[in-house]
Coordinates of C-alpha atoms in Angstrom, one line a residue:
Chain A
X1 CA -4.1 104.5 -177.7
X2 CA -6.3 106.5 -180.7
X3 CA -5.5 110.2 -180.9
X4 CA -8.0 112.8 -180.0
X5 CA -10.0 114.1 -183.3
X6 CA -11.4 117.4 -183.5
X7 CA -11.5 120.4 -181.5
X8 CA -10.9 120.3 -178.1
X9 CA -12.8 122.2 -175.3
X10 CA -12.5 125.6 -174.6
X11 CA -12.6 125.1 -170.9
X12 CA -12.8 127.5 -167.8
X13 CA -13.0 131.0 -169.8
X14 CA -16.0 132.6 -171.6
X15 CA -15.9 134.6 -174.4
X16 CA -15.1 138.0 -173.8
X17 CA -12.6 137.4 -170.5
X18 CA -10.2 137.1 -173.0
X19 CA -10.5 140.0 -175.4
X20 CA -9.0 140.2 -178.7
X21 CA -6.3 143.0 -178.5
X22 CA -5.3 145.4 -181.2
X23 CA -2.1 145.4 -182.4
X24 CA -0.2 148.9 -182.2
X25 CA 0.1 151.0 -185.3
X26 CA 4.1 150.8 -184.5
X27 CA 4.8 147.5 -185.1
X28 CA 4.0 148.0 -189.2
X29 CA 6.1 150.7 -188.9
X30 CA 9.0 148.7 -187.6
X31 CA 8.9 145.9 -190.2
X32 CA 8.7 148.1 -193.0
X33 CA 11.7 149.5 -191.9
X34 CA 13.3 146.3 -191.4
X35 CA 12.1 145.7 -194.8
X36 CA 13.7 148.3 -196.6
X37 CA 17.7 148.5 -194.5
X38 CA 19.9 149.1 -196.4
X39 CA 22.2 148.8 -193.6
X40 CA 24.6 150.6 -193.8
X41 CA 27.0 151.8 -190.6
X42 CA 28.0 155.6 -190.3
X43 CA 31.6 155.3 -191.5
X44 CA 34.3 156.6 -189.1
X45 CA 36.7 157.2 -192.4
X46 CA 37.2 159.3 -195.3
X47 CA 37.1 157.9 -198.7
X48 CA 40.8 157.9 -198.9
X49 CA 41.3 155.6 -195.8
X50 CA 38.2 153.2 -197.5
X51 CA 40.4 153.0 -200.6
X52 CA 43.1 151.5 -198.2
X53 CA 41.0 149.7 -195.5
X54 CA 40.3 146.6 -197.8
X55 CA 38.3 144.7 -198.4
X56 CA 37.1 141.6 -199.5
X57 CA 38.9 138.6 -201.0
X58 CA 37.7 136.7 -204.1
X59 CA 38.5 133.4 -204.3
X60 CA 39.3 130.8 -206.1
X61 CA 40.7 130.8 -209.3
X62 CA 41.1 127.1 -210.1
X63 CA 37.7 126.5 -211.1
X64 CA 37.9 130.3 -212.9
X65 CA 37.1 128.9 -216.1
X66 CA 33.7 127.2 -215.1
X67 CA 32.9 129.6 -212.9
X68 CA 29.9 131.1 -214.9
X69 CA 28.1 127.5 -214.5
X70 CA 28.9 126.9 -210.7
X71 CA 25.9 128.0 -208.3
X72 CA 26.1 131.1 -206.2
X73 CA 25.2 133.7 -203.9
X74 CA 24.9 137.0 -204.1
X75 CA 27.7 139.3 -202.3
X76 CA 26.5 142.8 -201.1
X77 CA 29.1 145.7 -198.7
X78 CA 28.4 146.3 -195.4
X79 CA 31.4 148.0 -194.7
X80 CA 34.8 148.0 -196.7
X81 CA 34.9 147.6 -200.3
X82 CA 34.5 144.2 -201.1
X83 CA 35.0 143.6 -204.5
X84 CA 33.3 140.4 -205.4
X85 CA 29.5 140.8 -206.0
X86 CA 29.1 137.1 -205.8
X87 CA 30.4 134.0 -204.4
X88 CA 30.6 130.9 -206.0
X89 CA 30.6 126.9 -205.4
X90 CA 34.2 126.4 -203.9
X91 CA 35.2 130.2 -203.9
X92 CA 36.3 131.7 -200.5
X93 CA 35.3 135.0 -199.6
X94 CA 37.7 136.9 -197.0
X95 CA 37.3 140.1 -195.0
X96 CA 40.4 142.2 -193.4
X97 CA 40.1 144.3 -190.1
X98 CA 37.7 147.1 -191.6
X99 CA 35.3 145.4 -194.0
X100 CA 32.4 143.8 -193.7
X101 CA 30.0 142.0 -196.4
X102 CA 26.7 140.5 -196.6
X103 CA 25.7 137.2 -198.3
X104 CA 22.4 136.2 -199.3
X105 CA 21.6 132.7 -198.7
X106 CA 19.5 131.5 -201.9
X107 CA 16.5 132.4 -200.7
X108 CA 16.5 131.5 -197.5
X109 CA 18.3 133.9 -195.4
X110 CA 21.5 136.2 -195.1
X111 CA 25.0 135.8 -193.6
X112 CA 26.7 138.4 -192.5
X113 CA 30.7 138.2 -192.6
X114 CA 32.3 140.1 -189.9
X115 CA 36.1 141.2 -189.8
X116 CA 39.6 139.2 -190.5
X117 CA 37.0 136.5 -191.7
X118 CA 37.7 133.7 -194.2
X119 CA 34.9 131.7 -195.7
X120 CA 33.8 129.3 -198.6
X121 CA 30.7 128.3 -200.3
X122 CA 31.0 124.4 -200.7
X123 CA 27.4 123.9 -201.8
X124 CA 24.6 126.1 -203.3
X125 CA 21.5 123.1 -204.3
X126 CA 18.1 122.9 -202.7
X127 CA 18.6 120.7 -200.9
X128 CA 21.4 121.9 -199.1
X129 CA 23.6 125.0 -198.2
X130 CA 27.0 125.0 -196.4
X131 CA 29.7 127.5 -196.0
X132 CA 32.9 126.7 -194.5
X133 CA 34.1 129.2 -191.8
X134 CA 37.3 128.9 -191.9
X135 CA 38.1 131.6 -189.3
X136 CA 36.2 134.6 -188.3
X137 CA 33.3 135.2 -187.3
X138 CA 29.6 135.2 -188.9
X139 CA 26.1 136.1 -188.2
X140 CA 23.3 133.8 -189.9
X141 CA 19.5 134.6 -189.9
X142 CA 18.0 132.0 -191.8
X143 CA 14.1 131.2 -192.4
X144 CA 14.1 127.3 -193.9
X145 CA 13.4 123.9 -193.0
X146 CA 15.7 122.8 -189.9
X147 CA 18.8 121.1 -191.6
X148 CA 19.2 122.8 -194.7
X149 CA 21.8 125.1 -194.0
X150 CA 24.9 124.4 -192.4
X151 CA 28.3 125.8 -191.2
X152 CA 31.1 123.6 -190.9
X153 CA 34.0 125.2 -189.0
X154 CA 37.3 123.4 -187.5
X155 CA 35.8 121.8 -184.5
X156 CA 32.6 121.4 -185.4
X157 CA 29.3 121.8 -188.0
X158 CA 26.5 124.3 -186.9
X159 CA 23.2 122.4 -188.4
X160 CA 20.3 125.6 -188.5
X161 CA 17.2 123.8 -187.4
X162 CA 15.7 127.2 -188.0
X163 CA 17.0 130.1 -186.2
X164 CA 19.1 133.0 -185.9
X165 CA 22.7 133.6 -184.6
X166 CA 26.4 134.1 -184.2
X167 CA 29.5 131.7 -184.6
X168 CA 32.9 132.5 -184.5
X169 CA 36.3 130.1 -184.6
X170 CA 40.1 130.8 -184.8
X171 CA 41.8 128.0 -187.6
X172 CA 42.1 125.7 -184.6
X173 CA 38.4 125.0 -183.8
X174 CA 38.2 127.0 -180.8
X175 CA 35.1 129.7 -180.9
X176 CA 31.7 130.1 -179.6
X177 CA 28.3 130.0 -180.8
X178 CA 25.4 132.3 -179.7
X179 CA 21.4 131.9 -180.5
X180 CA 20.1 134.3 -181.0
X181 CA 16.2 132.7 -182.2
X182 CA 15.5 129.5 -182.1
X183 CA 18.0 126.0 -182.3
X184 CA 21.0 125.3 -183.6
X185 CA 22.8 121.7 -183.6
X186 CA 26.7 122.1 -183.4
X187 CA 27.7 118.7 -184.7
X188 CA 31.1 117.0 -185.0
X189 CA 32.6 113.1 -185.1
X190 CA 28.8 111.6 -183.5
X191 CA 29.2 114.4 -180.4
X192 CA 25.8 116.7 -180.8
X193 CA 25.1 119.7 -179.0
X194 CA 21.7 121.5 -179.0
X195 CA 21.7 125.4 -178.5
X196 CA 18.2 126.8 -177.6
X197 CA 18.0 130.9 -178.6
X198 CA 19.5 132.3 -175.5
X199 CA 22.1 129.9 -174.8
X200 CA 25.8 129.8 -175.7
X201 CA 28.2 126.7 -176.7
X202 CA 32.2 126.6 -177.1
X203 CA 33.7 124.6 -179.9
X204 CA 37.6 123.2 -178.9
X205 CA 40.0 121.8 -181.1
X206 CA 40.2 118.9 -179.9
X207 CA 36.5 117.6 -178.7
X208 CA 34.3 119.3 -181.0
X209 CA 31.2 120.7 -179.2
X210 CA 31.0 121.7 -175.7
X211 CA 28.3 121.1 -173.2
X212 CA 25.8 124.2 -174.2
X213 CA 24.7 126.6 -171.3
X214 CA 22.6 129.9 -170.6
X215 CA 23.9 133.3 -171.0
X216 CA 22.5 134.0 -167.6
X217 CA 24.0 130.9 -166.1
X218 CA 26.2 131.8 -163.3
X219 CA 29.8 132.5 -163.8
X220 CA 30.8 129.7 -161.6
X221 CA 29.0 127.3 -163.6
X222 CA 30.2 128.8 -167.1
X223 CA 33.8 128.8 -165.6
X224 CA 33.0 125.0 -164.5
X225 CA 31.7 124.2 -167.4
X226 CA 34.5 125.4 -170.0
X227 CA 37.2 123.3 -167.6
X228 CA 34.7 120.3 -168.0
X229 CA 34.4 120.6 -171.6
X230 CA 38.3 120.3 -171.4
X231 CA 38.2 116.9 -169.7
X232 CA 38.1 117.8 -165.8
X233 CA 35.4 115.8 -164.2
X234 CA 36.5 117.3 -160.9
X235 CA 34.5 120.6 -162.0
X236 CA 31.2 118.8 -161.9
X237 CA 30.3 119.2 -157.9
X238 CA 30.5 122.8 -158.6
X239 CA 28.3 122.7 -162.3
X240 CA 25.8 120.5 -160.2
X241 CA 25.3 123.3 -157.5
X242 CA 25.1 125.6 -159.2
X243 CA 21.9 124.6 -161.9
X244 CA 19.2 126.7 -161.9
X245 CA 15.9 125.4 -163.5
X246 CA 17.0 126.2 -167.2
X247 CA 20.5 125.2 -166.5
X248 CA 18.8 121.6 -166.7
X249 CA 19.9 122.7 -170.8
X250 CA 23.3 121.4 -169.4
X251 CA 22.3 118.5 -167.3
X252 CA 20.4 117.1 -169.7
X253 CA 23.6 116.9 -172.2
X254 CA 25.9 116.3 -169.3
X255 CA 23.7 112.9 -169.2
X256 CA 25.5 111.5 -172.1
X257 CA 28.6 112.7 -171.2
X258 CA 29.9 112.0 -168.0
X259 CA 30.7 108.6 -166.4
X260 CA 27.6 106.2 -165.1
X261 CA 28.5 107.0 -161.2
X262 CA 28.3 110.2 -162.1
X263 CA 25.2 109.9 -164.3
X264 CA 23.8 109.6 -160.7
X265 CA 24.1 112.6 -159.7
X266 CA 23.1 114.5 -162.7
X267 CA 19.9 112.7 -162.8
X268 CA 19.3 113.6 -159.4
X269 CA 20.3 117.2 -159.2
X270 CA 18.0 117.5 -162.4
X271 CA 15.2 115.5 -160.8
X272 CA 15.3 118.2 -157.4
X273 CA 15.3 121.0 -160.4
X274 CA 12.1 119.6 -162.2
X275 CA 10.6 116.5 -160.9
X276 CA 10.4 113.8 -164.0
X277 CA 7.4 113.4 -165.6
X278 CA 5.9 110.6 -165.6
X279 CA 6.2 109.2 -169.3
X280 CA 10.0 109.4 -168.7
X281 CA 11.6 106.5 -166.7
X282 CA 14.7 106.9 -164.6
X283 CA 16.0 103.8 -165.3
X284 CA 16.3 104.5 -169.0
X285 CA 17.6 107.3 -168.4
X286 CA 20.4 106.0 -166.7
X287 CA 20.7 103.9 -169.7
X288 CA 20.6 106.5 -172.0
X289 CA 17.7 105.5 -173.9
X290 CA 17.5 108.0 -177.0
X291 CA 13.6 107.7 -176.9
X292 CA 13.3 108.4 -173.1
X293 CA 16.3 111.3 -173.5
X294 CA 14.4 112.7 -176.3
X295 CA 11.1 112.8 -174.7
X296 CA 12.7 114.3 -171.3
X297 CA 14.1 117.0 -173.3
X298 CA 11.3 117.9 -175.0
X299 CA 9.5 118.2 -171.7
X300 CA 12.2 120.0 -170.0
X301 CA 12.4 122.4 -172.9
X302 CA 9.3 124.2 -171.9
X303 CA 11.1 125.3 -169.1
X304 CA 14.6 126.8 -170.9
Chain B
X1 CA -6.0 131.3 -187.7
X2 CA -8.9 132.0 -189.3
X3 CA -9.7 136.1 -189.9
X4 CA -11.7 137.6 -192.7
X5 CA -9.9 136.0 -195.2
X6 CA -11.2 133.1 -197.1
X7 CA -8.8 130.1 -198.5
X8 CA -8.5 131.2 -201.8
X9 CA -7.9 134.6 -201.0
X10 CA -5.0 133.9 -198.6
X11 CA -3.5 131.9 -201.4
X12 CA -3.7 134.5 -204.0
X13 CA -2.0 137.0 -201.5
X14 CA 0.5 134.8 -200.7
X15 CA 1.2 134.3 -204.7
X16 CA 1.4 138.4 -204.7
X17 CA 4.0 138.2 -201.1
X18 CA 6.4 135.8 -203.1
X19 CA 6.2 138.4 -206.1
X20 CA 7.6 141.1 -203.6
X21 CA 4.3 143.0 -203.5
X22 CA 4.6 145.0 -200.5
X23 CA 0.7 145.8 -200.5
X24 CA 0.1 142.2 -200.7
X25 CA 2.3 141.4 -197.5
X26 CA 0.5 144.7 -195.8
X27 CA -2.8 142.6 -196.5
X28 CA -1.7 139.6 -195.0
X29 CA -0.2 141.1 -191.5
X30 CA -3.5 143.2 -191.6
X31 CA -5.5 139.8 -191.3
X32 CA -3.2 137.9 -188.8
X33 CA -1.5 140.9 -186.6
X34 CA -4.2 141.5 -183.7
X35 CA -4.4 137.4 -182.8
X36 CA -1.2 137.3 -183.4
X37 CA -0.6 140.1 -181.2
X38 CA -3.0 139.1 -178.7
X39 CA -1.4 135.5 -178.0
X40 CA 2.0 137.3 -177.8
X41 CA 0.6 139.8 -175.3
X42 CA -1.3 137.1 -173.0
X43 CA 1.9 134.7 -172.8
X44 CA 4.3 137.0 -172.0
X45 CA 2.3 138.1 -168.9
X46 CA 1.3 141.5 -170.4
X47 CA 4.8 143.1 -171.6
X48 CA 3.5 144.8 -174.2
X49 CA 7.0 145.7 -175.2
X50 CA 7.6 142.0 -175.5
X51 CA 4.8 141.0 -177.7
X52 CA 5.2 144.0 -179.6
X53 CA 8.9 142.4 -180.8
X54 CA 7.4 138.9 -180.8
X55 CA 4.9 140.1 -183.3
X56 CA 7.2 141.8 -185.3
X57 CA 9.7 138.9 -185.7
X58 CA 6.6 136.6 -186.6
X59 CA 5.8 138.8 -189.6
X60 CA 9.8 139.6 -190.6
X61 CA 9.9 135.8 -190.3
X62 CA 7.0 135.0 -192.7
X63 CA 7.6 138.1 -195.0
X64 CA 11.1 136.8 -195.1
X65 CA 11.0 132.7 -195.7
X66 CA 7.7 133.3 -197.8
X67 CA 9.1 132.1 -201.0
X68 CA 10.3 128.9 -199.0
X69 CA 6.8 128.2 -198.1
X70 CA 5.4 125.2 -199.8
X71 CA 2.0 124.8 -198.9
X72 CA 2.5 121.3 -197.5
X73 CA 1.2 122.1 -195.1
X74 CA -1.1 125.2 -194.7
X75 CA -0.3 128.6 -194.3
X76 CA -2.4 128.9 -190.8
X77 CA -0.5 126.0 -189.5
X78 CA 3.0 127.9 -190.9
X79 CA 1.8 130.8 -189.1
X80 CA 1.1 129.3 -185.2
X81 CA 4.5 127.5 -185.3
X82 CA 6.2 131.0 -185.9
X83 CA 4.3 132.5 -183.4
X84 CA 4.6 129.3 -180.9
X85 CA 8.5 129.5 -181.7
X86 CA 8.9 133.2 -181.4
X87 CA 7.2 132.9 -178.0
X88 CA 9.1 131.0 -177.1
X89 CA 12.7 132.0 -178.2
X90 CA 11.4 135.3 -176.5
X91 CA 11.4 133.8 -173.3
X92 CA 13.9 131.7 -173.3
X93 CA 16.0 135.5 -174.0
X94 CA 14.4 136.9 -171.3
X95 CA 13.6 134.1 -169.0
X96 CA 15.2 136.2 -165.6
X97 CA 12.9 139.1 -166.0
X98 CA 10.1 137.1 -166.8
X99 CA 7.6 137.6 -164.3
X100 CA 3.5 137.9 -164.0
X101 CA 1.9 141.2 -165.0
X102 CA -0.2 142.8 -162.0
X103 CA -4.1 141.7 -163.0
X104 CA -5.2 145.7 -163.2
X105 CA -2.2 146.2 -165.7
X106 CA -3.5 143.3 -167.7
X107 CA -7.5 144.4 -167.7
X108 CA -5.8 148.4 -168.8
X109 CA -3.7 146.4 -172.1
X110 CA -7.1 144.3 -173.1
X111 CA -9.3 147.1 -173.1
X112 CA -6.9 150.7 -172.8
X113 CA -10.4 152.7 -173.7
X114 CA -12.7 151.0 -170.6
X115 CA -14.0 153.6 -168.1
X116 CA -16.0 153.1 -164.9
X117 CA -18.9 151.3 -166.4
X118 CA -17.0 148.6 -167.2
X119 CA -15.5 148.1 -163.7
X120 CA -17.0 144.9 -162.9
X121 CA -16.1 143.4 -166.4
X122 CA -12.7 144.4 -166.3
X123 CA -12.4 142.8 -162.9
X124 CA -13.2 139.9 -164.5
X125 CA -11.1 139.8 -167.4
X126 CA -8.1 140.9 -165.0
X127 CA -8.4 137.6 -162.7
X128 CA -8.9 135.4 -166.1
X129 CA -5.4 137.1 -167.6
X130 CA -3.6 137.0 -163.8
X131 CA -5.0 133.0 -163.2
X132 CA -3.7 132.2 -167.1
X133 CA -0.8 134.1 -166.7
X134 CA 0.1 132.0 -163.9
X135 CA 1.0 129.2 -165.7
X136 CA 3.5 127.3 -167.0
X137 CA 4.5 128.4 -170.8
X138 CA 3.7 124.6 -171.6
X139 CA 0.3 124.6 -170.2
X140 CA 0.1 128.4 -171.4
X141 CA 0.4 128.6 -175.2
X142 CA -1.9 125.9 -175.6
X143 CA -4.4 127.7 -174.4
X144 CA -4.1 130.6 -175.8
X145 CA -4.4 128.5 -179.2
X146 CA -7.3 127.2 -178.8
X147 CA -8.4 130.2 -177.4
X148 CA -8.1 132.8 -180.0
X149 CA -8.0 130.2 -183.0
X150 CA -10.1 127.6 -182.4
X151 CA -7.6 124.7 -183.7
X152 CA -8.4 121.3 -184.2
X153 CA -6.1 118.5 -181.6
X154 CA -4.3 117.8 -185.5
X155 CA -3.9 121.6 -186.2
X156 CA -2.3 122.1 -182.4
X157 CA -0.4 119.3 -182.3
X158 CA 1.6 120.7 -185.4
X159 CA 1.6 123.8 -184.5
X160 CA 3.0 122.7 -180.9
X161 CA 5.3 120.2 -182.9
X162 CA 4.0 117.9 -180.1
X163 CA 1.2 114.4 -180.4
X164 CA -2.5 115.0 -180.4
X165 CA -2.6 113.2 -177.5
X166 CA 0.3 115.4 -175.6
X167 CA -2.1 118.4 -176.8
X168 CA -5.1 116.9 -175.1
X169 CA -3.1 116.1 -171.8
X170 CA -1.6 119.9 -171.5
X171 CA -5.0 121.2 -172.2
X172 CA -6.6 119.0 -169.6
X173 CA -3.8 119.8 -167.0
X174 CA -4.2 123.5 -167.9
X175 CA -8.1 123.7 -168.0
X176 CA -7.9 122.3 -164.5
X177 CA -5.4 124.4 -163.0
X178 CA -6.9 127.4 -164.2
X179 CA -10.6 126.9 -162.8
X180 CA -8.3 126.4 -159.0
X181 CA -7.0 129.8 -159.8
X182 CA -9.8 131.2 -161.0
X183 CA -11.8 130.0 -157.9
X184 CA -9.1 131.2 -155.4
X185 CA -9.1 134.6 -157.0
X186 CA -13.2 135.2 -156.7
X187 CA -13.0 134.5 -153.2

């Protein structure tokens, strides 16, 4: 079928039901002073206490004598006294319990190290940049094309398809990852999870990615859903009753996850939650079609 | 999203923005900030509060990732995807509060300055904002597009990251179901 060309209709509203609304004075305000944060956090401590409240770690020394040649990023305080200025290709940076830094992404964004964090800068090119967490926590807001930045931690690689948030791990793999603005892929071993702003996803040890789910989601369901994650199938009556309309997030990766009997049921709790439309066809659903699963999603995603 | 600007002059602020001229970026959120604004307010039912932040973010965004915009693909069509996406993230965030502003609370946002004169007009504009507020976010934003920037099916589709032809559908579906809920609210 040919696409439509040109501009479409305007349809049932006439000019001037639909004014044109100035934008409040404020909201320059607020961006310029966005712009210009330094952002810095009222200290709680006395200079003496900062001189003893460390600090940042440098890494690496191995590759010390190339270091002048090896990409970087730049390294700024938050809180603390860091005392690397920059971090390196293959150089770890590490936080104790009172200091916090900042590191600017190329130019495509900043990553905020939190506390008792640990991590490395494995690549610094164009075409791709990747921290390792190693354990810790970080924020990332980052403005590029989806899939240039990535996090690998223990159980799991957080892809940034262009978005805003928080992961954290412990050495094991076990952590959480919030989104804050817009998606984030948690990848690991061919197991993907897609995290819409607003959601939430645990990472384990020993399966990777969890099944991702709303903030607002009921407790039941986020308590059913972490024992799923750790292999109890038992715990899926309770997810299914629980889904709300934008808990069809989890259905819809539950899909590919549970057992073809069960498949059953997930289709058709979804299916009472959103009827499917009518480009998507149960039957390959069933079959886990990638097409039909992708165009589903996309559909359902309006309503998340 | 076509203001006062022409082509050449967008580019040559844009050249200033990834220079770090502040003026420059003052310029462009000048040309962009009351449409933006506007398709922020209308989908998110009114919440002024809300499309205040949305417009923000779209502006922090593009002031931001300005020196990793290549022109591949045009700056207006750069633009409605961080709006479409910042719309949206917003309501994903606030999805359980999310509800339909009152059709007199809408008609007092558009037009805060309107006195009695404008009654009937404002009446009017107040069931057009309740009936569009009334739908789905897919159906929603669409038109709200077209409305306020008078995209091509090609510009849409990009900006929507969805096919012309998924564009044309939503549009059609949303055109209809807002002449139902326009007639139901003149009766």
């Amino acid at each position: 079928m040919n696409e439509p060309q040109g501009k479409p209709p305007v349809g049932p509203i006439e000019p001037g039901q639909l004014p044109v609304v100035k934008a409040p004075d404020s909201i320059w305000r607020s961006i310029e002073s966005s712009l210009n944060v330094p952002e810095r956090r009222t200290s709680r401590f006395r200079v003496w206490q900062w001189a003893a409240a460390l600090v940042a770690v440098i890494g690496i020394v191995s590759w010390y004598a190339t270091r002048q040649q090896l990409p970087g990023w730049q390294v700024s305080r938050l809180e603390g006294n860091p005392s690397v200025d920059q971090i390196k290709v293959g150089e770890w940076l590490q936080t104790d319990a009172s200091s916090r830094a900042r590191i600017t992404v190329g130019n495509i964004g900043v990553v905020d190290v939190e506390p008792n964090t640990r991590v490395r800068l494995v690549a610094a090119s164009p075409t791709e940049h990747r921290l390792t967490l190693e354990r810790g926590e970080i924020s990332a807001v980052v403005t590029a094309p989806p899939r240039l930045f990535l996090v690998d931690t223990p159980a799991s690689t957080a892809v940034d398809l262009g978005c805003a948030y928080k992961i954290k791990t412990d050495e094991s793999g076990n952590g959480v990852l919030r989104v804050t603005s817009g998606w984030v892929s948690l990848e690991w071993k061919g197991r993907e999870s897609l995290v819409p702003a607003g959601a939430d996803c645990r990472t384990h040890s020993r399966t990777g990615p969890g099944t991702p789910y709303f903030a607002d989601a009921t407790e039941t369901l986020q308590r059913a859903l972490a024992t799923f994650d750790l292999g109890s199938t038992d715990s899926l009556t309770s997810i299914l009753s629980e889904a709300r309309v934008r808990d069809t997030l989890t259905l819809w990766h539950l899909l590919s996850r549970v057992e073809p009997a069960d498949r059953i049921r997930v289709v058709d709790r979804m299916t009472e939650l959103v009827p499917l439309p009518e480009s998507v066809s149960r039957d390959k659903v069933l079959q886990l079609d990638p097409a039909t699963l992708k165009s589903w999603r996309e559909e359902l995603a309006w309503k998340w | 999203m076509v203001v006062s600007l022409s082509d050449p002059e967008i580019s040559e602020i844009i050249e200033s923005c990834r220079r770090g001229d502040r003026e420059a970026f003052r310029a462009l959120y000048e040309a962009y900030k009351d449409k933006v604004y506007s398709i922020a307010l209308y989908f998110f039912h009114g919440d002024s509060a809300a499309a205040g932040d949305a417009t923000q973010q779209v502006f922090l965004k593009l002031i931001t990732s300005i020196q990793s915009f290549r022109g591949n693909s045009g700056f207006s069509t750069w633009l409605h995807r961080l709006v479409v996406n910042t719309c949206l993230d917003g309501s994903r965030r606030n999805k359980s509060r999310e509800q339909p502003a009152e059709p007199a609370d809408l008609a007092r946002i558009a037009d805060p300055a309107s006195q009695d004169e404008e009654q009937v007009r404002r009446q009017v504009a107040g069931r057009v904002q309740l009936a569009l507020s009334s739908l789905p976010a897919k159906l929603r934003m669409p038109i709200l597009l077209r409305y306020f920037e008078d995209l091509s099916y090609a510009e849409m589709a990009e900006a929507l990251q969805c096919s012309a032809g998924t564009v044309a559908s939503r549009l059609n579906q949303g055109h209809k179901l807002l002449a139902q809920k326009l007639e139901k609210l003149r009766r």
